[in-house]
CSV table of C-alpha atoms and ligand atoms in Angstrom, one decimal:
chain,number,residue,atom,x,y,z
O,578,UNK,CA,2.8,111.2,-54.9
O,579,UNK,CA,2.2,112.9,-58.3
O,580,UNK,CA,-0.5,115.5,-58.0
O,581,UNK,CA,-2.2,114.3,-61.9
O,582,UNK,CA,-5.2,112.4,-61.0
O,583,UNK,CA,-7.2,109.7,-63.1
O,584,UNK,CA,-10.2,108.9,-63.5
O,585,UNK,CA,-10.8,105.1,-62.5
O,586,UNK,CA,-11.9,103.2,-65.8
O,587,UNK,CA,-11.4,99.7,-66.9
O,588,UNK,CA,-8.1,99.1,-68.7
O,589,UNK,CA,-7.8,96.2,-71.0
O,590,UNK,CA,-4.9,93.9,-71.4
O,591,UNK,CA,-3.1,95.0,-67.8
O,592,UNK,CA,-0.9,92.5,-66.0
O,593,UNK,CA,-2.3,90.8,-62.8
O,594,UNK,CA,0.4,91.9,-60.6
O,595,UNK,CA,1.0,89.7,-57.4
O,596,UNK,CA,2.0,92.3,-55.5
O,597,UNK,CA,0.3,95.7,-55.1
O,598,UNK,CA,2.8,96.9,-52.3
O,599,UNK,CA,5.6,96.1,-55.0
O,600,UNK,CA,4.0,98.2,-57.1
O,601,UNK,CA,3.5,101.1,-55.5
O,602,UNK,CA,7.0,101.2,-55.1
O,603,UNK,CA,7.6,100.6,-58.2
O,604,UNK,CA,5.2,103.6,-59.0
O,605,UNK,CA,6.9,105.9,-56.9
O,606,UNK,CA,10.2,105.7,-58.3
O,607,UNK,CA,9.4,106.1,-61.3
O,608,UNK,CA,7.4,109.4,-60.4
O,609,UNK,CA,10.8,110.3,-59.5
O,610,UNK,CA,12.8,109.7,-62.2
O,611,UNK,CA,14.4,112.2,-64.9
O,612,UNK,CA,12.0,112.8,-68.2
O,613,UNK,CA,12.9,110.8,-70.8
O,614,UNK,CA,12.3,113.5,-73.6
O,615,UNK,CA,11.5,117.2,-73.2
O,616,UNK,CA,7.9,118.2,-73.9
O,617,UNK,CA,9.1,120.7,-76.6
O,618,UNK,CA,10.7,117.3,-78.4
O,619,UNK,CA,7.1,116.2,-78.7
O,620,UNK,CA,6.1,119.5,-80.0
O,621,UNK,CA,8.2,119.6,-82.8
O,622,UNK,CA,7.6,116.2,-83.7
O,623,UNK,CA,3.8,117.6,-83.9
O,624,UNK,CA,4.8,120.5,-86.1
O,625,UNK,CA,6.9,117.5,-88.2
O,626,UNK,CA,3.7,115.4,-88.6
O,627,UNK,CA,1.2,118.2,-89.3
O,628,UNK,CA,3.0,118.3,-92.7
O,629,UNK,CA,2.5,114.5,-92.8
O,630,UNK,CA,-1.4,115.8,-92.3
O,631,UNK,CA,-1.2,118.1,-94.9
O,632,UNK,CA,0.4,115.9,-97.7
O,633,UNK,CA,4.0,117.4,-97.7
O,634,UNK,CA,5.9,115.0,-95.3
O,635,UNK,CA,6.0,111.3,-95.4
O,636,UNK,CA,5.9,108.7,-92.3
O,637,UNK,CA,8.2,106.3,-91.8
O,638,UNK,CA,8.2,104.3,-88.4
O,639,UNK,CA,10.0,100.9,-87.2
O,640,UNK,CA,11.7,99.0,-85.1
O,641,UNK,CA,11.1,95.8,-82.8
O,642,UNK,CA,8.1,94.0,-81.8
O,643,UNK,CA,9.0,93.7,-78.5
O,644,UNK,CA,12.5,95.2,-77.5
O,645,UNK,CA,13.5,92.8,-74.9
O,646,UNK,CA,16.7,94.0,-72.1
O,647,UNK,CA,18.8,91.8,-73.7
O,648,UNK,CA,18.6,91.8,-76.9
O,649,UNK,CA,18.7,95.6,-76.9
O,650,UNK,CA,22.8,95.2,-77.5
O,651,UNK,CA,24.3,98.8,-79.0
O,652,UNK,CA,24.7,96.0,-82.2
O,653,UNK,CA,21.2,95.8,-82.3
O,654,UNK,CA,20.2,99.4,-82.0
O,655,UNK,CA,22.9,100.6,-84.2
O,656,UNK,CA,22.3,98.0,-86.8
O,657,UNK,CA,18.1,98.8,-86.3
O,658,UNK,CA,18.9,102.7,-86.7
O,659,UNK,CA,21.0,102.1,-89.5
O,660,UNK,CA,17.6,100.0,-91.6
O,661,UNK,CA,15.5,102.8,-90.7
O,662,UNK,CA,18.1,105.3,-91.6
O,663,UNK,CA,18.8,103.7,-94.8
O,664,UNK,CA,14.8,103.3,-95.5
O,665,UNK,CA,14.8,106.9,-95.1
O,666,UNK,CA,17.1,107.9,-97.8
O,667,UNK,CA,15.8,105.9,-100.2
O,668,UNK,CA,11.6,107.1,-99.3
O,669,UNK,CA,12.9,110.7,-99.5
O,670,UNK,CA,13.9,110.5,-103.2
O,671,UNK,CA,11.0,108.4,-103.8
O,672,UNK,CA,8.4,110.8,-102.1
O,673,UNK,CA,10.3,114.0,-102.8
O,674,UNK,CA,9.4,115.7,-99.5
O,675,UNK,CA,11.0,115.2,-96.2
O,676,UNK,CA,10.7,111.7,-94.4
O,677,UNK,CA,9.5,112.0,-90.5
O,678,UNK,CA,11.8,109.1,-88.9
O,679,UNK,CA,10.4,107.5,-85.4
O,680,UNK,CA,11.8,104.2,-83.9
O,681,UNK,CA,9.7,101.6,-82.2
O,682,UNK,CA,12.1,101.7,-80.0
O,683,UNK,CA,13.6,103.1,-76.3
O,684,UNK,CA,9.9,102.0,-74.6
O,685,UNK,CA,8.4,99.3,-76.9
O,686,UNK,CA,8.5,96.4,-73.4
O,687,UNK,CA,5.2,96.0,-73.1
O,688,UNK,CA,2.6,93.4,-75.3
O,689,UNK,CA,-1.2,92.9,-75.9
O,690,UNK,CA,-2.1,89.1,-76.2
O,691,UNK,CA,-5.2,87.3,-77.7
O,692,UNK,CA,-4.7,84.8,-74.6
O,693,UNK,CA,-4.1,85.2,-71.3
O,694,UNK,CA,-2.8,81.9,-71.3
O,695,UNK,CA,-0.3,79.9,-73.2
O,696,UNK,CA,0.1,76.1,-73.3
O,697,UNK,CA,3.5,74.2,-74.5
O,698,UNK,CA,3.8,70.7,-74.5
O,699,UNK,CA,0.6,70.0,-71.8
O,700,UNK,CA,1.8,72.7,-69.6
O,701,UNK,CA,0.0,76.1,-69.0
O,702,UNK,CA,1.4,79.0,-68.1
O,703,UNK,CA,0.6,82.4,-68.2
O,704,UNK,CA,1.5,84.3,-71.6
O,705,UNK,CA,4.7,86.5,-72.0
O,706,UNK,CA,3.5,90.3,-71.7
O,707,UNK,CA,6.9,91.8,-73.1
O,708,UNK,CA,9.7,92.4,-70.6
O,709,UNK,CA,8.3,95.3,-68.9
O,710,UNK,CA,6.0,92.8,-67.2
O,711,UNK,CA,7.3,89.0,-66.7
O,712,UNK,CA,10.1,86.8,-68.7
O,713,UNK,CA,9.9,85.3,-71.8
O,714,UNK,CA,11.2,81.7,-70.2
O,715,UNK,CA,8.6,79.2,-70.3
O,716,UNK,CA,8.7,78.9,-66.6
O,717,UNK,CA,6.3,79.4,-63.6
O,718,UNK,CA,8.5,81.7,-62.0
O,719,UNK,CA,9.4,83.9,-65.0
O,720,UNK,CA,6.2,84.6,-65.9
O,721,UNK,CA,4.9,85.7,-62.8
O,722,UNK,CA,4.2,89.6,-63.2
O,723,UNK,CA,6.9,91.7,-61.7
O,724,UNK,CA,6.5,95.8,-61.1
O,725,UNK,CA,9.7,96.1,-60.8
O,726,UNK,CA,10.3,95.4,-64.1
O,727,UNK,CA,8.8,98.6,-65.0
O,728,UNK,CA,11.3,100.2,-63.3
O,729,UNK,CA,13.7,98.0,-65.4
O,730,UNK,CA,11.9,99.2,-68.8
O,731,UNK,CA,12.7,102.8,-67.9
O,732,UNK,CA,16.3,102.1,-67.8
O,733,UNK,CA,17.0,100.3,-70.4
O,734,UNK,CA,14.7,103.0,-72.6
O,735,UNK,CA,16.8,105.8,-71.3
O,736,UNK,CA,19.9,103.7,-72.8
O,737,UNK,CA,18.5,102.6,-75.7
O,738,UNK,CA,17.2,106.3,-76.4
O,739,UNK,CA,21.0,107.9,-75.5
O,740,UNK,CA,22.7,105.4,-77.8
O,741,UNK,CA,20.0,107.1,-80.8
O,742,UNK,CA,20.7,110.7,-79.6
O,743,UNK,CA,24.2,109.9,-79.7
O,744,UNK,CA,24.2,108.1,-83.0
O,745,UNK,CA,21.9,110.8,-84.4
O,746,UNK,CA,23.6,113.9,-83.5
O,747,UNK,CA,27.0,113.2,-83.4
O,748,UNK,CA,28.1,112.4,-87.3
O,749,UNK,CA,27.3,108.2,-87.5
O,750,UNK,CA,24.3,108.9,-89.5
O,751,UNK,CA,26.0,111.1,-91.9
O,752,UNK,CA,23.9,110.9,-95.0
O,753,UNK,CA,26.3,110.4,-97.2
O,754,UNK,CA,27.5,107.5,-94.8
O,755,UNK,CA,24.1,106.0,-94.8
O,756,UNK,CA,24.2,106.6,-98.7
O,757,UNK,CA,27.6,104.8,-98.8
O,758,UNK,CA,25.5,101.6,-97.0
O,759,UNK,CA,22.6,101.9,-99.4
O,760,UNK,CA,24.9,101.5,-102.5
O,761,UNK,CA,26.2,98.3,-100.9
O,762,UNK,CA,22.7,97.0,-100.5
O,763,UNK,CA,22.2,97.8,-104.3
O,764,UNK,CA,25.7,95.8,-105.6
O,765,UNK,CA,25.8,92.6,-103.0
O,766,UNK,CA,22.3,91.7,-102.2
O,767,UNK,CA,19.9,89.8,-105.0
O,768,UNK,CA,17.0,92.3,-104.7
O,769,UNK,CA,19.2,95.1,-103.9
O,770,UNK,CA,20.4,94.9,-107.8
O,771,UNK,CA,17.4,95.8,-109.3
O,772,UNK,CA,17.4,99.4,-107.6
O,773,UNK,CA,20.9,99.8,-109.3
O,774,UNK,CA,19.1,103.1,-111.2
O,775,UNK,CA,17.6,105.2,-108.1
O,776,UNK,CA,20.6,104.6,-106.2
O,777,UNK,CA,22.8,106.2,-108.6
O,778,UNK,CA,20.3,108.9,-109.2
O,779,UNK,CA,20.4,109.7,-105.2
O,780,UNK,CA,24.6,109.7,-105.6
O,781,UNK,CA,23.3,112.2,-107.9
O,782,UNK,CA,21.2,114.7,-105.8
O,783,UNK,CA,23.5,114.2,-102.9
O,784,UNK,CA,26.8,115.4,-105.2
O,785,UNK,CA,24.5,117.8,-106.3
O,786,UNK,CA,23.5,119.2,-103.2
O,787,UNK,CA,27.4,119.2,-102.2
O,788,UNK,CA,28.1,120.8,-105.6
O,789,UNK,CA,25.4,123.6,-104.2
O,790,UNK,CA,27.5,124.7,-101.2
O,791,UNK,CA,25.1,122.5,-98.9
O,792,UNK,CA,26.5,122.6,-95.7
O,793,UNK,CA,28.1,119.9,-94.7
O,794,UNK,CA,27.0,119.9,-91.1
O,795,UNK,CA,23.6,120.0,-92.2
O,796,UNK,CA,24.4,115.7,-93.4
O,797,UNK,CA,25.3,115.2,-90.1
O,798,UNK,CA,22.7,115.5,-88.2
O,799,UNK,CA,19.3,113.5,-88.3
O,800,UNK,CA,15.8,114.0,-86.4
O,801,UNK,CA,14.6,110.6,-85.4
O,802,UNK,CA,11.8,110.4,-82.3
O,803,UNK,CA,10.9,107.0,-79.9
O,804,UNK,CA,7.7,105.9,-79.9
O,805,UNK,CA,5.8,102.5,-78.5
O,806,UNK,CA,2.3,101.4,-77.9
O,807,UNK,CA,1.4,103.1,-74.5
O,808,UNK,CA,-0.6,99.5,-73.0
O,809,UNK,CA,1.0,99.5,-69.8
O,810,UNK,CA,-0.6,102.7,-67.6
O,811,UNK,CA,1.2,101.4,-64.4
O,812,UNK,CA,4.2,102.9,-66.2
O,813,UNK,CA,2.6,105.2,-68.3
O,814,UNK,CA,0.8,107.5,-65.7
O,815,UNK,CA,4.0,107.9,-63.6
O,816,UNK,CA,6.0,108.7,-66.8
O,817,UNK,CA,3.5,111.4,-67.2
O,818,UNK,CA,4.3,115.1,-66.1
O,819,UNK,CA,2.8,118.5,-66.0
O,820,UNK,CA,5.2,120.5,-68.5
O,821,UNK,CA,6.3,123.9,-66.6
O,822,UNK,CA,5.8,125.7,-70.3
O,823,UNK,CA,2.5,125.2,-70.4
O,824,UNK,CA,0.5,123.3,-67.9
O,825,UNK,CA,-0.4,120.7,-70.3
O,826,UNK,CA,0.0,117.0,-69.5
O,827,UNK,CA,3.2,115.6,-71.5
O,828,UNK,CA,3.8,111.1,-71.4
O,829,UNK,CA,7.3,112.0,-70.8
O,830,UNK,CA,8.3,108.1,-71.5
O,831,UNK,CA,8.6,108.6,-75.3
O,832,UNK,CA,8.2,112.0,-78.1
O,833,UNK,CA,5.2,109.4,-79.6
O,834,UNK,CA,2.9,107.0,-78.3
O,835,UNK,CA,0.1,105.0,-79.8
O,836,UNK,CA,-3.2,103.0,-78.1
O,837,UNK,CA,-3.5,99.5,-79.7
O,838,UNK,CA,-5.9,97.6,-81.9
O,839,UNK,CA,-6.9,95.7,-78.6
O,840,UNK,CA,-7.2,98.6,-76.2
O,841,UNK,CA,-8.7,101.4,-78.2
O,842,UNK,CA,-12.3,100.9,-76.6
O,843,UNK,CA,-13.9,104.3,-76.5
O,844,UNK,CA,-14.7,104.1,-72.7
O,845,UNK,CA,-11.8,102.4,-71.7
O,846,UNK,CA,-8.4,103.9,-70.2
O,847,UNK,CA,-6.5,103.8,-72.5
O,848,UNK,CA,-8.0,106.1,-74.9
O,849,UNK,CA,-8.8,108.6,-71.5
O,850,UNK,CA,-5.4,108.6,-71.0
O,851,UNK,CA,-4.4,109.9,-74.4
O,852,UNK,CA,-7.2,111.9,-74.5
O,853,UNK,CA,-5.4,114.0,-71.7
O,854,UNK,CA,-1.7,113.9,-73.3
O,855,UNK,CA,-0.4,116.3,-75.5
O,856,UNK,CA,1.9,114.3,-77.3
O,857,UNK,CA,1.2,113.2,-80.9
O,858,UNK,CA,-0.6,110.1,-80.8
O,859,UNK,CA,-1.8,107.4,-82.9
O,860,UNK,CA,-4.4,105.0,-82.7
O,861,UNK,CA,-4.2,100.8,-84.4
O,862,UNK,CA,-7.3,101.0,-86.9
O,863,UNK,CA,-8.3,97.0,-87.5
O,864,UNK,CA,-11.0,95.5,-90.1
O,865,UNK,CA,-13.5,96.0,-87.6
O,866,UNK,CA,-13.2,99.7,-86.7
O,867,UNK,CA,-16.7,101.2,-87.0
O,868,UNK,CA,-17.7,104.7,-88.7
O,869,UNK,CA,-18.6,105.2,-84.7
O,870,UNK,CA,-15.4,103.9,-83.2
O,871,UNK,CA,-13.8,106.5,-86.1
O,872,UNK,CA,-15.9,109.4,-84.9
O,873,UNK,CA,-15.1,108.6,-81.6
O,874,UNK,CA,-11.8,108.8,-81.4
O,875,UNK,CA,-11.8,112.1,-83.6
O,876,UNK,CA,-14.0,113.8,-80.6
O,877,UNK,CA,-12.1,112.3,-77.6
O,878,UNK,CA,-8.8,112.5,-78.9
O,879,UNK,CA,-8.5,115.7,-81.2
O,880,UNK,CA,-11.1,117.8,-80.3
O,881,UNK,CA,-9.2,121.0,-81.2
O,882,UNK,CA,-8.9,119.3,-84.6
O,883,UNK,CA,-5.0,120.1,-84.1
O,884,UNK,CA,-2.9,119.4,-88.0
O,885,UNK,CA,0.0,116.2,-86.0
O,886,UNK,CA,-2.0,115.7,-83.1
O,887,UNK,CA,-3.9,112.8,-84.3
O,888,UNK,CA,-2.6,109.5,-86.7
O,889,UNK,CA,-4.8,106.5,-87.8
O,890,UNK,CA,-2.2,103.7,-88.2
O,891,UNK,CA,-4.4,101.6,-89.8
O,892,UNK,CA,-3.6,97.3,-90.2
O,893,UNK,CA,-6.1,95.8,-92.1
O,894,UNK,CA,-4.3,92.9,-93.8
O,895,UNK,CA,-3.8,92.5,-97.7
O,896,UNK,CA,-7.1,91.1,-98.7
O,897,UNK,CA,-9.3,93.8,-96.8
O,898,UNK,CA,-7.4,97.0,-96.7
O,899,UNK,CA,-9.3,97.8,-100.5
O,900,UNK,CA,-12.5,97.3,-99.3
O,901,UNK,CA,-12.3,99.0,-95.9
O,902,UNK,CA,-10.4,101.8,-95.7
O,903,UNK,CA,-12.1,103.6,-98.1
O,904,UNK,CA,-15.4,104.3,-96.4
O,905,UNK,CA,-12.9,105.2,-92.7
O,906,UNK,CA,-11.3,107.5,-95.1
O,907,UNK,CA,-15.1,108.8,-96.1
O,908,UNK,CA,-16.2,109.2,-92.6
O,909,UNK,CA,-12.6,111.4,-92.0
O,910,UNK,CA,-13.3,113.3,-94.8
O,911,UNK,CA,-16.5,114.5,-93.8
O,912,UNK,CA,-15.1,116.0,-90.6
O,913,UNK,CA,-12.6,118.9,-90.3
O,914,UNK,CA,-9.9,116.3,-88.7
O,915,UNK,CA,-6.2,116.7,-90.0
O,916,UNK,CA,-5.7,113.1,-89.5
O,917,UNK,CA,-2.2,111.4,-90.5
O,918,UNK,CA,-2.7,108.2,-92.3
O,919,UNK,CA,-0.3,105.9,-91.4
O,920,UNK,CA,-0.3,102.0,-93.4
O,921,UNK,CA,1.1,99.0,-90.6
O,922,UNK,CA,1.6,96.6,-93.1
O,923,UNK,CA,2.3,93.4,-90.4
O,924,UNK,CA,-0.3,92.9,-88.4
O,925,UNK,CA,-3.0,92.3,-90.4
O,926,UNK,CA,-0.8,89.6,-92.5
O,927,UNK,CA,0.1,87.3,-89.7
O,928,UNK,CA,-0.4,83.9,-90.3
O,929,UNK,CA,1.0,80.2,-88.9
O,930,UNK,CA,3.1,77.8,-90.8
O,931,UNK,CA,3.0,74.0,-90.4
O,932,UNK,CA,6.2,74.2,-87.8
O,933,UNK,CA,4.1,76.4,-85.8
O,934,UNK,CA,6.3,79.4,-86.8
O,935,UNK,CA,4.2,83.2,-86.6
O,936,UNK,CA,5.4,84.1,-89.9
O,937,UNK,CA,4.4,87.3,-92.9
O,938,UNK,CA,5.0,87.1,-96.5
O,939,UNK,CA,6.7,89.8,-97.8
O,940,UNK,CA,4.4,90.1,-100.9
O,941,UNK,CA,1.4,90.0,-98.5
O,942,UNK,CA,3.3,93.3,-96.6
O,943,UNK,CA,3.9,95.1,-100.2
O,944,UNK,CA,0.6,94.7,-101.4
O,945,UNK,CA,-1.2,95.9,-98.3
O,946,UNK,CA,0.9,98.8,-99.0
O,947,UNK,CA,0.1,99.0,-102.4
O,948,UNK,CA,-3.6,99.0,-101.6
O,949,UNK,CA,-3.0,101.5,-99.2
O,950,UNK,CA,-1.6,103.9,-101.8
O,951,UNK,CA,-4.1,102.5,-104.5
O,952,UNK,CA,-7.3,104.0,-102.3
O,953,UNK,CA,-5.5,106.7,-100.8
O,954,UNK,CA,-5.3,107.8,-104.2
O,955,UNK,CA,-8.6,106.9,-105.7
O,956,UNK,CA,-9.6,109.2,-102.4
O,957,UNK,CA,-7.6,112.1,-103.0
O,958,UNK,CA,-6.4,112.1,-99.3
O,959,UNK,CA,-2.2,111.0,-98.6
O,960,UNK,CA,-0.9,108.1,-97.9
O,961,UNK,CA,0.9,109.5,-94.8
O,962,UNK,CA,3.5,106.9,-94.0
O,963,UNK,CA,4.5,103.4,-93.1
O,964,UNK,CA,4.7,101.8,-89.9
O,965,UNK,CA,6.5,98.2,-89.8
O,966,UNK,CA,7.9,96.3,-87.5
O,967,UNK,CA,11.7,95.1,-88.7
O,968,UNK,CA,15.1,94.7,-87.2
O,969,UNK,CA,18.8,95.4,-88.8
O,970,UNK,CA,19.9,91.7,-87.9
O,971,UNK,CA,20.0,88.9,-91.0
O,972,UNK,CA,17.1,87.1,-89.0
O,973,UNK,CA,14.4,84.8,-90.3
O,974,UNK,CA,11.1,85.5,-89.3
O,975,UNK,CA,9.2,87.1,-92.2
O,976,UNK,CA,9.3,84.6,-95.7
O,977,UNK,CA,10.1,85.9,-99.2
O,978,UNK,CA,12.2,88.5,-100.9
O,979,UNK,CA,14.1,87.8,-103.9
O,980,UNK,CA,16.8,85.1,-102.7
O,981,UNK,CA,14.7,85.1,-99.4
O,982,UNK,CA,13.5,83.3,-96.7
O,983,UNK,CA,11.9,80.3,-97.4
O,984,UNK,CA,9.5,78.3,-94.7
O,985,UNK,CA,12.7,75.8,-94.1
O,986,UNK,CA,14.8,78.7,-92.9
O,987,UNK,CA,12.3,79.9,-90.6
O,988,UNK,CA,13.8,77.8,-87.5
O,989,UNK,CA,17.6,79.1,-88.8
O,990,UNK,CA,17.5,82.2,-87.4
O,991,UNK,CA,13.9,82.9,-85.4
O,992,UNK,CA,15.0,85.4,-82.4
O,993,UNK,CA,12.0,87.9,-81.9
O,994,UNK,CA,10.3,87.8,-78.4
O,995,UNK,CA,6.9,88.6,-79.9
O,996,UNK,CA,6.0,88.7,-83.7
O,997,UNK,CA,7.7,88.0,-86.8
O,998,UNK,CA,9.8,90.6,-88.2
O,999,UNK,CA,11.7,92.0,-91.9
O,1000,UNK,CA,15.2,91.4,-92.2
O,1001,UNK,CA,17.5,94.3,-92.9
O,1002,UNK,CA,17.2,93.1,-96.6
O,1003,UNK,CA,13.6,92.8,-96.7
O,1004,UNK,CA,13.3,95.8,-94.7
O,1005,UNK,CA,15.2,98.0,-97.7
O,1006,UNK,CA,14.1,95.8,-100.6
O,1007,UNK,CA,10.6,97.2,-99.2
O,1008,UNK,CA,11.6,101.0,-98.6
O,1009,UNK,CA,12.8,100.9,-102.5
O,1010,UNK,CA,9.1,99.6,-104.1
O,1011,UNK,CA,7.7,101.8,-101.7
O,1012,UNK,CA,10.1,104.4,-103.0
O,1013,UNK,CA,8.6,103.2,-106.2
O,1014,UNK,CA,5.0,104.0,-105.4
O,1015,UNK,CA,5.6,107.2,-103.7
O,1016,UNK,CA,7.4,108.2,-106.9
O,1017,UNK,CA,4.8,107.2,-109.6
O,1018,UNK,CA,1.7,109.2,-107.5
R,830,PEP,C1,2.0,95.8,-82.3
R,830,PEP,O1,2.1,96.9,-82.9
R,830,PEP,O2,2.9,95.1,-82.0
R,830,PEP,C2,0.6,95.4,-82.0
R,830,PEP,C3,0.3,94.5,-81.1
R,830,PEP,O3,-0.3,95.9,-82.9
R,830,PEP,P1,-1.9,95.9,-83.0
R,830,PEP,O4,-2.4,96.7,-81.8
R,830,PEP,O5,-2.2,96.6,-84.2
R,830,PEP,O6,-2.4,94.5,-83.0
R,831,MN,MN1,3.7,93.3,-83.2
């Protein structure tokens, strides 16, 4: 048994599970198991995002949904890693200061749902919770609650999360490879064409930089951290260890972990538990979020006022994010808080076609960013990064684009286990007008 103890508070949005013998076991292998990343990882990626805090880095964070065991094929992650990668690039020249890269990725199993419940066709059944809990099948017995799942989830993160180190460090994610894939975007897709310019004025720098005596080693590697939404303490406080450095509490499941727009209530678990980490961690920041909830979270979860500690990923939707985040950003301002501002696009633009397809419109996605930047500006404070959720496959989930996906395509190629999500080409035809924005403050 681990020797961390915690205090007993209501958690919201935790699986019923059958069993609470299973679980326990469950529990205690995973107290046993290897650290996923080193605490010092988690330190850096502080020092990384307190120049996020301080205006002279820029965010850029993505990935799945839900990562579900199967679907996380090396394809999948290499093709994911390769978006983000690409987004990178392109946000770097736009923002001219260094891009912090983090994957929603190698722990991103577990889901918050508005219903306990869902019904198909007359038939009830509880709701999917994301792999780490029960099955996506829409049968009784898959989505019965299974602990050992979350012994599952730790495995398949630890794969997912080798396959990124390997990718990362050892010479895939060559920049002037991911370059190489960036100019292909710009002469094959429709919106990639009218990007034609900044591309060849990154084939610029980058022959430039070569020109310089840049070391060529330095291309090779790339600095790219895991992160998910912590919702699922049963794994969480297991995955959590007492680093021999320092004494300080580390979540040793990912280098980054946020509390969700469902679970962030002051009193509640969730935001005791990250009170006590020392990871960086974020916090979902919905329409409703109070000048109190804001203050709150400041206290509780960065009372050293520590510059990387602390990011408000805030997800307001395109017709509210003006009016809203504004007076959050007044309330910040008024305390000595080194917040990072982070803009999540998606989930405040969610909406239902007629089919009964959870879809976004890309438009809606780029103008919440575009207000984001817009106030951010009018407030003197830095639009700190994006946060949105996307995939590397040509799916069709998310409507729009030039040439894009239209409603009628929507059944084509629908494969997330959760919500809708950009394509690859959506995914870059946004890092580009973002690259657009950042370039024009
Ligand atoms: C998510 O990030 O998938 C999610 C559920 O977000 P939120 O907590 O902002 O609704
Ligand atoms: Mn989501």
């Amino acid at each position: 048994m681990s020797n961390i103890t915690w205090p007993d508070l209501s958690a919201a949005q935790q699986p019923l599970w059958p069993d609470s013998a299973e679980l326990a076991r469950a529990q205690a292998i995973l107290e046993t198991l290897p650290p996923l990343v080193f605490a010092g990882e988690c330190d850096d990626l502080t020092q990384k995002l307190a120049k996020a805090a301080a205006g002279d880095a820029f965010v850029l964070m993505g990935g799945d949904c839900a990562e579900t065991f199967v679907a996380n094929t090396a394809d999948s992650i290499r093709a994911r890693l390769k978006t983000v990668l690409q987004m990178a690039i392109v946000l770097t020249y736009g923002a001219s200061m260094p891009v912090v890269k983090i994957g929603r990725i190698a722990g991103q199993y577990g889901k918050p749902r508005s219903s306990d419940e869902e019904t198909i066709d007359g038939v009830t059944l509880p709701s999917y919770r994301g792999d780490a809990v029960n099955g996506l099948d829409f049968t009784a017995e898959s989505r019965v609650p299974d602990p050992m799942r979350l012994v599952q989830t730790y495995h398949a993160s630890s794969a997912a999360l080798n396959l990124v180190r390997a990718f990362t460090q050892g010479g895939y994610a060559d920049l002037r490879q991911v370059h190489a894939w960036n100019q292909d975007f710009v002469s094959t897709s429709a919106p990639g064409k009218r990007y034609a310019e900044m591309a060849e004025d990154i084939d610029k720098a980058l022959n430039f930089m070569t020109a310089c005596g840049a070391d060529p080693e330095e291309f090779r590697r790339v600095d790219f951290y895991a992160s998910h939404e912590a919702l699922l303490l049963d794994y969480e406080k297991p995955l959590t260890r007492i680093d021999s450095r320092t004494g300080n509490l580390y979540d040793v499941s990912s280098h980054f972990v946020w509390i969700g727009e469902r679970t962030r209530d002051l009193s509640g678990a969730h935001i005791d538990f990250a009170s006590r980490i020392s990871n960086p961690i974020g916090v979902k920041i919905g329409p409703s979020t109070t000048e109190k909830d804001i203050l709150g979270l400041l206290e509780k979860l960065d009372p050293n006022c520590t510059p990387g500690r602390l990011m408000f990923i805030t997800r307001m939707g395109a017709s509210k994010i003006r009016e809203i985040l504004p007076n959050l950003i007044e309330v910040v301002q008024k305390t000595d808080h080194p917040v990072v501002w982070v803009c999540d696009p998606m989930h405040g633009n969610t909406q239902e076609t007629a089919s009964g397809h959870k879809t976004r419109i890309l438009d809606d996605v780029i103008d919440e960013v575009r207000g984001f930047f817009e106030v951010h500006h009018k407030m003197g404070t830095h639009p700190g990064g994006i946060h949105i959720e996307l995939t590397g496959d040509d799916v069709t989930e998310c409507l729009g684009g030039i040439g894009g996906v239209s409603e009628d395509d929507l059944t084509f190629r629908y494969e997330t286990a959760c919500d809708p999500r950009l394509n690859r080409v959506q995914s870059l035809d946004l890092a580009f007008q973002v690259a657009d924005m950042l370039a024009e403050r």
